[in-house]
């Protein structure tokens, strides 16, 4: 059985653990570096990216997670997790993992009153469309050569991407009961994609 | 694209879980809070301890104060309106505030009605002393709840009382038979469907923070262990002798609230916490928590 860590410093980590459990995957909260041992994958949840970045740094999680990413370890980040994975971030003054070759804009759609939900076409998981919840969400401004953009809004803005075994989503699959993106990530963990 | 939906409103509260929301009165405070790891700030003209000292009618903050703070930080900015003052709430929404606190810390504008919060695109947080009050606020559209405590006192006793009241009642409902729930809903003054929802899930349908009296890292961890999903810290930070240190320490303990080693480590050498007030010395008509219906 595969074991996935969910970074549990702040934000909606309980929801990710619940979705993984629905997929019969063992999921454990990660708060300290020694807890990273023995994992098959890592999820960085939604939350406040500056808060998570600060706590990662203070508890020496930034360097070991960056090392895992460089080694080709499977990591999925949602919303704040996308911001933390990105190489370039506009609108943040904290250090990030700089693991994926994407440029990301924080709070790209505006303030909370502009947060929205919409049905999103994601070819990698097929039909039907994925009901995506965007909360003070980032979007992708630029993607490098090795990056596959998995989903775009109708205006062409990228909101999901994959590079190697890393997946970044601007929205929150953990706030819905649709398991397909977590199943997609698990197929990467299993080496099937 | 649907904006201002229940999912989007309660979703922001979900993203704030495990975090600390700090009261700030200037952009400089807001910057300190953000750098310490606050997941949001509450923009105010005065912190509750000063509000308590000054007395008089306390209203929504000057929009310039709120806007200056919104321009300074990239984390969500909350602001307070008076209970029942839906026009102050309209103003806060128009300013682009991320979360509106319909708060007992300000002087109530209506002693019978709270704001019908479903009418707004911005999410609301409301205070409660017990489960009935929490469920009435949720039915009016609150997307997040906080136990009230007694703001501006630096005394955790009321926050503990209110959190225990809510959690005990949730456990009690969980063990009831279905036919007992109707009588319980009547007793609580709460909608039956929300009581039935708690019976099924064993939890509130929205995120529940603790507030009112948190002054030390151990206070924050206490509230988290009692069942809070995050903490509001009002006067506790900027009324202490070393706001930056206490802000960082409270952020860390809110994450590592089950780890006494971490709490011990971050509690060292923090300087003087805010001066506290014994609740019993406060005249009954100056208590803030009983405001709310």
Short mmCIF file of C-alpha atoms in Angstrom, two decimals:
data_model
loop_
_atom_site.label_atom_id
_atom_site.label_comp_id
_atom_site.label_asym_id
_atom_site.label_seq_id
_atom_site.Cartn_x
_atom_site.Cartn_y
_atom_site.Cartn_z
CA UNK A 1 0.00 0.00 0.00
CA UNK A 2 1.30 3.45 -0.92
CA UNK A 3 1.74 6.08 1.77
CA UNK A 4 1.20 9.75 0.97
CA UNK A 5 2.19 12.65 3.22
CA UNK A 6 0.01 15.75 3.38
CA UNK A 7 1.80 18.89 4.55
CA UNK A 8 -0.18 19.86 7.66
CA UNK A 9 1.27 23.21 8.72
CA UNK A 10 -1.84 25.26 7.92
CA UNK A 11 -4.84 25.08 5.58
CA UNK A 12 -7.15 22.36 4.26
CA UNK A 13 -4.98 19.28 4.87
CA UNK A 14 -7.70 17.19 6.56
CA UNK A 15 -9.74 17.26 3.35
CA UNK A 16 -6.85 15.85 1.29
CA UNK A 17 -6.34 13.07 3.82
CA UNK A 18 -10.06 12.20 3.64
CA UNK A 19 -10.03 12.07 -0.20
CA UNK A 20 -6.94 9.84 -0.21
CA UNK A 21 -8.58 7.55 2.34
CA UNK A 22 -11.59 7.26 0.01
CA UNK A 23 -9.13 5.97 -2.60
CA UNK A 24 -7.88 3.42 -0.02
CA UNK A 25 -4.55 5.23 0.21
CA UNK A 26 -2.79 5.66 3.54
CA UNK A 27 -2.34 9.39 4.21
CA UNK A 28 -0.41 11.00 7.06
CA UNK A 29 -0.05 14.63 8.17
CA UNK A 30 3.48 16.05 7.91
CA UNK A 31 4.61 18.80 10.30
CA UNK A 32 8.29 18.01 10.90
CA UNK A 33 11.17 16.94 8.57
CA UNK A 34 11.65 13.48 10.10
CA UNK A 35 8.04 12.66 9.14
CA UNK A 36 9.01 12.80 5.45
CA UNK A 37 10.73 9.42 5.69
CA UNK A 38 9.06 6.41 4.10
CA UNK A 39 6.61 8.35 1.94
CA UNK A 40 5.68 7.55 -1.67
CA UNK A 41 4.34 11.01 -2.46
CA UNK A 42 3.53 14.39 -0.94
CA UNK A 43 0.58 16.77 -1.21
CA UNK A 44 0.90 20.48 -0.41
CA UNK A 45 -2.64 21.68 0.37
CA UNK A 46 -4.47 24.95 -0.02
CA UNK A 47 -4.06 27.49 2.73
CA UNK A 48 -2.21 30.79 3.00
CA UNK A 49 1.00 30.44 0.98
CA UNK A 50 2.96 33.00 3.03
CA UNK A 51 2.01 31.21 6.28
CA UNK A 52 2.90 27.76 4.93
CA UNK A 53 6.18 29.05 3.44
CA UNK A 54 7.18 30.66 6.74
CA UNK A 55 6.40 27.52 8.76
CA UNK A 56 8.23 25.30 6.21
CA UNK A 57 11.30 27.44 6.64
CA UNK A 58 11.14 27.65 10.43
CA UNK A 59 10.79 23.89 10.79
CA UNK A 60 13.45 23.00 8.18
CA UNK A 61 11.04 21.50 5.66
CA UNK A 62 11.94 23.74 2.70
CA UNK A 63 15.32 22.15 1.91
CA UNK A 64 14.34 18.44 2.25
CA UNK A 65 11.16 18.88 0.19
CA UNK A 66 13.14 20.75 -2.49
CA UNK A 67 15.61 17.87 -2.53
CA UNK A 68 12.78 15.35 -2.94
CA UNK A 69 11.41 17.40 -5.84
CA UNK A 70 14.82 17.46 -7.56
CA UNK A 71 15.03 13.67 -7.15
CA UNK A 72 11.78 13.26 -9.10
CA UNK A 73 9.56 12.54 -6.09
CA UNK A 74 5.78 12.74 -6.77
CA UNK A 75 4.36 16.00 -5.34
CA UNK A 76 0.94 17.58 -5.91
CA UNK A 77 0.19 21.15 -4.85
CA UNK A 78 -3.23 22.78 -4.77
CA UNK A 79 -3.65 26.60 -4.77
CA UNK A 80 -1.08 27.65 -2.11
CA UNK A 81 0.65 24.37 -3.02
CA UNK A 82 0.94 25.55 -6.65
CA UNK A 83 2.46 28.83 -5.46
CA UNK A 84 4.99 26.94 -3.33
CA UNK A 85 5.99 24.61 -6.20
CA UNK A 86 6.51 27.41 -8.74
CA UNK A 87 9.93 28.64 -9.80
CA UNK A 88 8.74 32.23 -10.18
CA UNK A 89 5.97 33.85 -8.16
CA UNK A 90 4.74 37.40 -8.52
CA UNK A 91 3.20 38.84 -5.38
CA UNK A 92 5.11 36.95 -2.70
CA UNK A 93 8.14 37.91 -0.65
CA UNK A 94 8.70 34.49 0.91
CA UNK A 95 11.02 31.78 -0.32
CA UNK A 96 9.32 28.97 -2.31
CA UNK A 97 10.40 25.47 -3.37
CA UNK A 98 11.18 26.63 -6.95
CA UNK A 99 10.58 23.04 -8.05
CA UNK A 100 8.40 23.41 -11.18
CA UNK A 101 9.36 25.49 -14.18
CA UNK A 102 6.26 27.67 -14.03
CA UNK A 103 5.67 31.35 -13.33
CA UNK A 104 2.65 31.90 -11.12
CA UNK A 105 0.71 34.98 -10.09
CA UNK A 106 -0.77 34.99 -6.59
CA UNK A 107 -4.36 36.17 -6.02
CA UNK A 108 -4.54 36.40 -9.82
CA UNK A 109 -8.33 36.77 -10.02
CA UNK A 110 -8.61 39.47 -7.33
CA UNK A 111 -9.92 39.45 -3.80
CA UNK A 112 -12.38 37.03 -2.16
CA UNK A 113 -15.48 38.56 -3.79
CA UNK A 114 -13.97 37.45 -7.12
CA UNK A 115 -13.45 33.83 -6.00
CA UNK A 116 -15.54 31.48 -8.16
CA UNK A 117 -16.49 27.94 -9.12
CA UNK A 118 -16.70 26.62 -12.66
CA UNK A 119 -16.69 23.42 -14.72
CA UNK A 120 -13.25 22.79 -16.16
CA UNK A 121 -12.20 20.59 -19.07
CA UNK A 122 -9.19 18.48 -18.06
CA UNK A 123 -8.29 16.08 -20.93
CA UNK A 124 -5.92 14.06 -18.69
CA UNK A 125 -8.86 12.81 -16.60
CA UNK A 126 -11.48 12.78 -19.38
CA UNK A 127 -15.19 13.59 -19.15
CA UNK A 128 -17.23 14.91 -17.44
CA UNK A 129 -15.76 18.34 -16.74
CA UNK A 130 -14.22 18.79 -13.29
CA UNK A 131 -16.10 21.12 -10.95
CA UNK A 132 -13.28 23.42 -9.86
CA UNK A 133 -13.40 25.81 -6.87
CA UNK A 134 -11.05 28.81 -7.13
CA UNK A 135 -10.48 30.73 -3.89
CA UNK A 136 -8.20 33.78 -4.07
CA UNK A 137 -6.49 31.55 -6.58
CA UNK A 138 -3.23 31.86 -8.49
CA UNK A 139 -2.87 31.24 -12.21
CA UNK A 140 0.00 30.24 -14.46
CA UNK A 141 1.68 33.16 -16.24
CA UNK A 142 4.41 31.22 -17.98
CA UNK A 143 5.33 27.54 -18.38
CA UNK A 144 8.74 26.12 -19.34
CA UNK A 145 9.45 23.52 -22.06
CA UNK A 146 9.14 20.46 -19.84
CA UNK A 147 5.76 21.54 -18.49
CA UNK A 148 2.44 20.15 -19.69
CA UNK A 149 -0.49 22.52 -19.08
CA UNK A 150 -3.36 20.24 -18.00
CA UNK A 151 -6.21 22.74 -17.96
CA UNK A 152 -7.07 26.25 -19.06
CA UNK A 153 -9.96 28.60 -18.40
CA UNK A 154 -11.96 29.66 -21.49
CA UNK A 155 -9.76 32.79 -21.75
CA UNK A 156 -6.68 30.60 -22.18
CA UNK A 157 -5.20 31.10 -18.72
CA UNK A 158 -3.44 27.97 -17.41
CA UNK A 159 -4.76 26.65 -14.08
CA UNK A 160 -3.27 23.15 -13.89
CA UNK A 161 0.12 21.78 -14.93
CA UNK A 162 2.37 18.75 -14.73
CA UNK A 163 6.14 18.47 -14.91
CA UNK A 164 7.65 15.03 -14.39
CA UNK A 165 5.95 13.62 -11.31
CA UNK A 166 4.81 17.01 -10.04
CA UNK A 167 1.27 18.34 -10.44
CA UNK A 168 0.14 21.89 -9.65
CA UNK A 169 -3.52 22.93 -9.48
CA UNK A 170 -4.76 26.51 -9.00
CA UNK A 171 -8.08 25.24 -7.57
CA UNK A 172 -9.22 22.98 -4.74
CA UNK A 173 -10.20 19.37 -5.60
CA UNK A 174 -10.13 18.78 -1.82
CA UNK A 175 -13.28 20.92 -1.46
CA UNK A 176 -15.30 18.62 -3.74
CA UNK A 177 -16.05 14.90 -3.62
CA UNK A 178 -14.57 14.29 -7.10
CA UNK A 179 -11.67 11.88 -6.59
CA UNK A 180 -10.34 11.92 -10.17
CA UNK A 181 -7.43 14.31 -9.72
CA UNK A 182 -6.25 12.49 -6.61
CA UNK A 183 -6.57 9.22 -8.56
CA UNK A 184 -4.56 10.84 -11.38
CA UNK A 185 -1.85 11.78 -8.88
CA UNK A 186 -1.88 8.23 -7.46
CA UNK A 187 -1.37 6.81 -10.96
CA UNK A 188 1.75 9.00 -11.18
CA UNK A 189 2.87 7.67 -7.78
CA UNK A 190 2.36 4.11 -9.08
CA UNK A 191 4.41 4.94 -12.20
CA UNK A 192 1.46 4.26 -14.51
CA UNK A 193 1.52 7.71 -16.14
CA UNK B 1 -18.38 31.16 -13.42
CA UNK B 2 -20.30 31.52 -10.17
CA UNK B 3 -19.06 34.00 -7.58
CA UNK B 4 -20.08 34.49 -3.96
CA UNK B 5 -21.46 30.95 -3.63
CA UNK B 6 -21.72 29.08 -0.31
CA UNK B 7 -18.87 26.78 -1.43
CA UNK B 8 -16.60 29.71 -2.21
CA UNK B 9 -17.46 31.47 1.06
CA UNK B 10 -17.03 28.45 3.34
CA UNK B 11 -14.04 27.40 1.21
CA UNK B 12 -12.04 30.49 2.20
CA UNK B 13 -12.69 29.64 5.85
CA UNK B 14 -11.40 26.10 5.14
CA UNK B 15 -8.18 27.61 3.79
CA UNK B 16 -7.74 29.60 7.01
CA UNK B 17 -7.81 26.47 9.18
CA UNK B 18 -4.89 25.86 11.49
CA UNK B 19 -4.02 29.54 11.26
CA UNK B 20 -3.90 32.69 13.34
CA UNK B 21 -5.88 35.83 12.48
CA UNK B 22 -4.45 38.93 14.09
CA UNK B 23 -6.05 42.28 14.97
CA UNK B 24 -4.10 45.15 13.43
CA UNK B 25 -4.67 48.92 13.51
CA UNK B 26 -1.96 50.18 11.14
CA UNK B 27 -0.25 48.98 7.93
CA UNK B 28 2.94 48.51 10.00
CA UNK B 29 1.10 46.13 12.34
CA UNK B 30 -0.33 44.30 9.33
CA UNK B 31 3.16 43.81 7.89
CA UNK B 32 4.43 42.43 11.21
CA UNK B 33 1.46 40.06 11.35
CA UNK B 34 1.97 38.84 7.77
CA UNK B 35 5.68 38.29 8.31
CA UNK B 36 5.01 36.40 11.52
CA UNK B 37 2.83 33.98 9.53
CA UNK B 38 -0.72 35.23 10.20
CA UNK B 39 -3.14 33.63 7.72
CA UNK B 40 -5.27 36.82 7.72
CA UNK B 41 -5.55 40.14 9.55
CA UNK B 42 -8.51 41.95 11.08
CA UNK B 43 -8.32 45.66 10.22
CA UNK B 44 -9.47 47.86 13.11
CA UNK B 45 -9.15 51.43 14.37
CA UNK B 46 -8.46 50.24 17.91
CA UNK B 47 -7.77 46.81 19.42
CA UNK B 48 -10.46 45.51 21.82
CA UNK B 49 -8.45 46.39 24.98
CA UNK B 50 -8.41 50.04 23.88
CA UNK B 51 -12.06 49.90 22.82
CA UNK B 52 -12.90 48.62 26.29
CA UNK B 53 -10.86 51.42 27.91
CA UNK B 54 -12.34 54.18 25.75
CA UNK B 55 -16.02 53.20 26.01
CA UNK B 56 -18.71 55.04 24.00
CA UNK B 57 -20.30 53.87 20.76
CA UNK B 58 -17.90 51.80 18.68
CA UNK B 59 -18.49 51.64 14.92
CA UNK B 60 -16.99 50.20 11.73
CA UNK B 61 -13.40 51.43 11.12
CA UNK B 62 -12.65 54.36 8.79
CA UNK B 63 -12.46 52.96 5.22
CA UNK B 64 -9.04 54.63 4.83
CA UNK B 65 -7.65 52.55 7.69
CA UNK B 66 -8.98 49.36 6.09
CA UNK B 67 -7.81 50.27 2.57
CA UNK B 68 -4.30 51.15 3.76
CA UNK B 69 -4.03 47.71 5.35
CA UNK B 70 -5.44 45.99 2.24
CA UNK B 71 -2.77 47.70 0.13
CA UNK B 72 0.02 46.62 2.47
CA UNK B 73 -0.51 42.86 2.79
CA UNK B 74 -1.32 40.05 0.36
CA UNK B 75 -3.06 37.82 2.93
CA UNK B 76 -6.86 38.11 3.38
CA UNK B 77 -8.09 41.22 5.20
CA UNK B 78 -11.13 41.06 7.47
CA UNK B 79 -13.04 43.97 9.01
CA UNK B 80 -15.79 44.32 11.59
CA UNK B 81 -19.29 45.76 11.29
CA UNK B 82 -21.82 46.25 14.08
CA UNK B 83 -24.35 43.50 14.79
CA UNK B 84 -27.37 44.13 12.56
CA UNK B 85 -25.75 47.04 10.69
CA UNK B 86 -26.16 45.73 7.16
CA UNK B 87 -25.14 49.05 5.61
CA UNK B 88 -21.74 48.94 7.30
CA UNK B 89 -21.49 45.42 5.85
CA UNK B 90 -22.42 46.76 2.39
CA UNK B 91 -19.64 49.34 2.74
CA UNK B 92 -17.09 46.70 3.76
CA UNK B 93 -18.09 44.51 0.82
CA UNK B 94 -17.79 47.50 -1.54
CA UNK B 95 -14.27 48.14 -0.21
CA UNK B 96 -13.36 44.58 -1.22
CA UNK B 97 -12.82 43.24 2.30
CA UNK B 98 -12.25 39.45 2.14
CA UNK B 99 -14.26 38.50 5.25
CA UNK B 100 -16.75 40.53 7.32
CA UNK B 101 -16.95 40.00 11.09
CA UNK B 102 -20.41 40.91 12.43
CA UNK B 103 -18.95 41.55 15.83
CA UNK B 104 -20.04 42.01 19.42
CA UNK B 105 -16.84 44.00 19.99
CA UNK B 106 -18.57 46.94 18.27
CA UNK B 107 -21.75 48.49 19.69
CA UNK B 108 -24.79 46.60 18.33
CA UNK B 109 -26.96 48.53 15.85
CA UNK B 110 -29.93 46.16 16.24
CA UNK B 111 -30.89 44.38 19.44
CA UNK B 112 -33.25 41.91 17.75
CA UNK B 113 -31.87 41.03 14.34
CA UNK B 114 -28.54 40.01 12.92
CA UNK B 115 -27.64 40.70 9.29
CA UNK B 116 -29.16 38.35 6.66
CA UNK B 117 -25.75 37.34 5.40
CA UNK B 118 -26.92 35.25 2.43
CA UNK B 119 -27.52 38.54 0.59
CA UNK B 120 -23.78 39.23 0.39
CA UNK B 121 -21.01 37.95 -1.87
CA UNK B 122 -18.40 38.49 0.84
CA UNK B 123 -18.31 35.77 3.50
CA UNK B 124 -19.13 36.53 7.16
CA UNK B 125 -17.77 35.28 10.46
CA UNK B 126 -19.89 35.61 13.62
CA UNK B 127 -19.33 34.99 17.31
CA UNK B 128 -21.15 32.50 19.53
CA UNK B 129 -21.28 31.41 23.17
CA UNK B 130 -23.04 28.10 22.59
CA UNK B 131 -24.22 25.83 19.81
CA UNK B 132 -27.69 27.41 19.47
CA UNK B 133 -26.16 30.80 18.80
CA UNK B 134 -23.68 29.29 16.33
CA UNK B 135 -26.45 27.55 14.38
CA UNK B 136 -28.65 30.67 14.28
CA UNK B 137 -25.73 32.59 12.77
CA UNK B 138 -25.01 29.82 10.25
CA UNK B 139 -28.66 29.74 9.20
CA UNK B 140 -28.43 33.51 8.57
CA UNK B 141 -25.45 32.86 6.30
CA UNK B 142 -22.30 32.95 8.45
CA UNK B 143 -19.61 30.99 6.55
CA UNK B 144 -17.38 30.77 9.61
CA UNK B 145 -17.97 30.81 13.37
CA UNK B 146 -15.80 31.89 16.25
CA UNK B 147 -16.46 31.38 19.92
CA UNK B 148 -16.68 34.83 21.50
CA UNK B 149 -14.64 34.65 24.67
CA UNK B 150 -14.38 38.09 26.25
CA UNK B 151 -12.43 40.37 23.91
CA UNK B 152 -9.77 42.74 25.21
CA UNK B 153 -9.29 41.00 28.56
CA UNK B 154 -6.25 38.76 27.93
CA UNK B 155 -8.21 36.24 30.00
CA UNK B 156 -8.91 32.89 28.33
CA UNK B 157 -11.62 31.74 30.75
CA UNK B 158 -14.63 32.85 28.67
CA UNK B 159 -13.16 31.47 25.44
CA UNK B 160 -12.77 28.11 27.16
CA UNK B 161 -16.32 28.26 28.52
CA UNK B 162 -17.76 28.99 25.07
CA UNK B 163 -15.66 26.40 23.21
CA UNK B 164 -16.55 23.72 25.76
CA UNK B 165 -20.23 24.64 25.51
CA UNK B 166 -20.16 24.23 21.70
CA UNK B 167 -18.14 21.01 21.66
CA UNK B 168 -20.09 19.38 24.52
CA UNK B 169 -23.37 20.11 22.77
CA UNK B 170 -22.06 18.67 19.47
CA UNK B 171 -21.07 15.45 21.28
CA UNK B 172 -24.44 15.31 23.01
CA UNK B 173 -26.32 15.64 19.70
CA UNK B 174 -24.16 12.91 18.23
CA UNK B 175 -25.37 10.43 20.83
CA UNK B 176 -29.09 11.33 20.57
CA UNK B 177 -31.76 9.29 18.85
CA UNK B 178 -33.41 10.93 15.86
CA UNK B 179 -36.68 11.62 17.70
CA UNK B 180 -34.81 13.53 20.41
CA UNK B 181 -33.36 15.95 17.87
CA UNK B 182 -36.61 17.90 17.38
CA UNK B 183 -36.87 18.70 21.08
CA UNK B 184 -33.17 19.55 21.14
CA UNK B 185 -33.50 21.94 18.18
CA UNK B 186 -36.37 23.67 19.98
CA UNK B 187 -34.30 23.88 23.16
CA UNK B 188 -31.32 25.34 21.29
CA UNK B 189 -33.43 27.76 19.23
CA UNK B 190 -31.72 26.35 16.15
CA UNK B 191 -33.00 25.05 12.80
CA UNK B 192 -33.73 21.29 12.89
CA UNK B 193 -31.91 20.60 9.63
CA UNK B 194 -28.64 21.97 11.02
CA UNK B 195 -29.10 19.92 14.22
CA UNK B 196 -29.69 16.81 12.08
CA UNK B 197 -26.61 17.64 10.03
CA UNK B 198 -24.50 17.75 13.22
CA UNK B 199 -26.05 14.48 14.38
CA UNK B 200 -24.87 12.91 11.13
CA UNK B 201 -21.39 14.47 10.77
CA UNK B 202 -20.41 15.12 14.41
CA UNK B 203 -19.18 18.62 13.56
CA UNK B 204 -20.29 22.14 12.69
CA UNK B 205 -20.99 22.64 8.98
CA UNK B 206 -18.51 25.56 8.90
CA UNK B 207 -15.05 26.25 10.33
CA UNK B 208 -14.97 27.22 14.02
CA UNK B 209 -12.20 29.47 15.38
CA UNK B 210 -11.60 30.55 18.97
CA UNK B 211 -11.47 34.22 19.96
CA UNK B 212 -11.56 36.60 22.88
CA UNK B 213 -8.78 36.37 25.48
CA UNK B 214 -5.89 34.56 23.75
CA UNK B 215 -2.70 36.14 25.15
CA UNK B 216 -0.01 33.42 25.12
CA UNK B 217 1.12 30.54 22.86
CA UNK B 218 -0.20 28.09 25.45
CA UNK B 219 -3.62 29.82 25.32
CA UNK B 220 -3.72 29.25 21.56
CA UNK B 221 -2.76 25.57 21.90
CA UNK B 222 -5.35 25.15 24.67
CA UNK B 223 -8.11 26.39 22.37
CA UNK B 224 -6.89 24.14 19.53
CA UNK B 225 -6.85 21.08 21.80
CA UNK B 226 -10.38 21.92 22.94
CA UNK B 227 -11.52 21.78 19.31
CA UNK B 228 -10.87 25.17 17.71
CA UNK B 229 -9.76 25.07 14.07
CA UNK B 230 -7.70 28.26 14.38
CA UNK B 231 -7.42 31.32 16.63
CA UNK B 232 -8.16 35.02 16.48
CA UNK B 233 -5.72 37.06 18.54
CA UNK B 234 -6.86 40.60 19.26
CA UNK B 235 -5.11 42.69 21.86
CA UNK B 236 -2.81 39.78 22.81
CA UNK B 237 -0.18 40.65 20.22
CA UNK B 238 0.11 44.41 20.00
CA UNK B 239 -0.54 44.95 23.73
CA UNK B 240 2.39 42.67 24.65
CA UNK B 241 5.96 43.90 25.19
CA UNK B 242 7.33 42.10 22.08
CA UNK B 243 4.61 41.80 19.43
CA UNK B 244 6.80 40.16 16.76
CA UNK B 245 8.00 37.43 19.09
CA UNK B 246 4.56 36.66 20.47
CA UNK B 247 2.99 36.69 16.99
CA UNK B 248 5.54 34.15 15.68
CA UNK B 249 5.20 32.00 18.78
CA UNK B 250 1.39 31.87 18.56
CA UNK B 251 1.59 30.94 14.85
CA UNK B 252 3.92 28.05 15.66
CA UNK B 253 1.87 26.69 18.54
CA UNK B 254 -1.32 26.83 16.50
CA UNK B 255 0.32 24.44 14.01
CA UNK B 256 2.09 22.25 16.59
CA UNK B 257 -0.67 22.49 19.20
CA UNK B 258 -0.37 18.85 20.20
CA UNK B 259 3.40 19.02 20.68
CA UNK B 260 4.31 20.25 24.21
CA UNK B 261 8.02 20.30 23.26
CA UNK B 262 7.35 22.88 20.57
CA UNK B 263 5.06 24.90 22.83
CA UNK B 264 7.71 24.91 25.58
CA UNK B 265 10.43 25.95 23.14
CA UNK B 266 8.51 28.89 21.64
CA UNK B 267 7.22 30.08 25.02
CA UNK B 268 10.74 30.95 26.24
CA UNK B 269 11.67 34.59 26.77
CA UNK B 270 8.67 36.22 25.13
CA UNK B 271 8.61 39.21 27.48
CA UNK B 272 5.45 40.42 29.15
CA UNK B 273 2.11 39.21 27.84
CA UNK B 274 -0.69 41.78 27.69
CA UNK B 275 -2.02 42.80 31.13
CA UNK B 276 -5.07 40.66 31.92
CA UNK B 277 -8.46 41.46 33.41
CA UNK B 278 -10.43 39.34 35.87
CA UNK B 279 -13.85 38.92 34.24
CA UNK B 280 -15.55 39.24 37.64
CA UNK B 281 -14.29 42.83 38.00
CA UNK B 282 -16.01 43.91 34.77
CA UNK B 283 -19.45 45.49 35.30
CA UNK B 284 -22.11 43.27 33.70
CA UNK B 285 -23.20 45.99 31.27
CA UNK B 286 -19.63 46.28 29.96
CA UNK B 287 -19.34 42.59 29.01
CA UNK B 288 -19.17 42.12 25.24
CA UNK B 289 -20.04 38.42 24.87
CA UNK B 290 -23.75 38.74 25.82
CA UNK B 291 -24.25 40.98 22.75
CA UNK B 292 -25.87 38.78 20.08
CA UNK B 293 -29.31 37.20 19.96
#
